[in-house]
Amino acid sequence: MSETGKARRLARMFNARSGRMLCLAFDHGMQVGTVPGTEDPARVLDAAAEAGVDAVILNPGMMVRHGHRLAGGPAVILRIDQTTMWRHGTPSGYPDTHNRLVSSVEEAVSMGAEAVITYLFTCNNRPEEETRTFEICGAVAAACRRWGMVHVIEAMAAKGGFARHDDPDVISLNCRMAGEIGADIIKTDWCADKTRFSAIATQSLAPIAIAGGPARAGIEAVADYARAVIASGAKGLMFGRNVFEQDDMKATLRLLREIVHG
């Protein structure tokens, strides 16, 4: 097990002064196809590198084609699994969530990534689908320990399942289980109860970064959300739509960087 490798990679992902991370989530294409703002990947990734974000989440194909744009810049978190969950309720969706691996920790190492990310979906209507994500995360966590790779677990209540994604009890459950599996960083939902979330963050076995969720109306709404998240104890932001769907993406990234590290 390479603790040195993990430590060096983690150090690349968190700002040394603030101890926090600003990450651009750009892995939507493998889950839902092209969404507004992602039509020109080069524009988005160049803006992220220019703004000085700490990390970017990419799918393997995007890394192959555009990873060179991030050379010497943000750390890369490689998405190595795929889910149907985000298509639930759409014409191309399924009644339940289905997940599978599409890449490996070894390939992420060969690509020069600092981390990999996998889903951990709970409270699905079909318990076997929750079981599948646990099996994937457990195997990936073991491989990450072997290779000295950082493992980000995206732990959330399944869309269309029997629990609310913003229920603090569910968030607490998911974060603890992700940490017990071996997550080095946990990506999860935020709840509006700041006191409860602060307790969750304090008790977590790994730093918690918050997902951006649905796109907000404008840059000030995004900023207000980011300030509340950081003030409640989150160690990072992993925002996607709330960056690349904004009219001024560069200004949004600069403002978020100031909120996270200022």
Short mmCIF file of C-alpha atoms in Angstrom, two decimals, residues 6 10 120 137-138 140-142 144-145 149-153 175-186 205-206:
data_model
loop_
_atom_site.label_atom_id
_atom_site.label_comp_id
_atom_site.label_asym_id
_atom_site.label_seq_id
_atom_site.Cartn_x
_atom_site.Cartn_y
_atom_site.Cartn_z
CA LYS A 6 -2.00 8.92 -1.59
CA LEU A 10 -4.22 14.55 -1.85
CA LEU A 120 -22.47 4.97 -3.76
CA CYS A 137 -16.79 1.01 -4.16
CA GLY A 138 -15.27 -1.73 -2.03
CA VAL A 140 -12.12 0.30 -6.06
CA ALA A 141 -11.13 1.32 -2.51
CA ALA A 142 -8.92 -1.77 -2.25
CA CYS A 144 -6.70 2.59 -4.56
CA ARG A 145 -4.90 1.44 -1.41
CA MET A 149 -4.57 6.50 -5.56
CA VAL A 150 -7.08 8.89 -3.97
CA HIS A 151 -10.64 7.54 -3.93
CA VAL A 152 -13.58 9.95 -4.04
CA ILE A 153 -16.93 8.33 -3.22
CA CYS A 175 -21.14 9.82 4.59
CA ARG A 176 -20.35 7.42 7.41
CA MET A 177 -20.72 4.36 5.19
CA ALA A 178 -18.52 5.91 2.49
CA GLY A 179 -15.85 6.67 5.05
CA GLU A 180 -16.00 3.16 6.46
CA ILE A 181 -15.51 1.69 2.96
CA GLY A 182 -12.35 3.73 2.66
CA ALA A 183 -13.20 7.00 0.88
CA ASP A 184 -10.44 9.62 1.00
CA ILE A 185 -12.92 12.33 -0.03
CA ILE A 186 -16.71 12.19 0.08
CA LEU A 205 -14.01 9.99 8.47
CA ALA A 206 -13.02 11.89 5.30
#
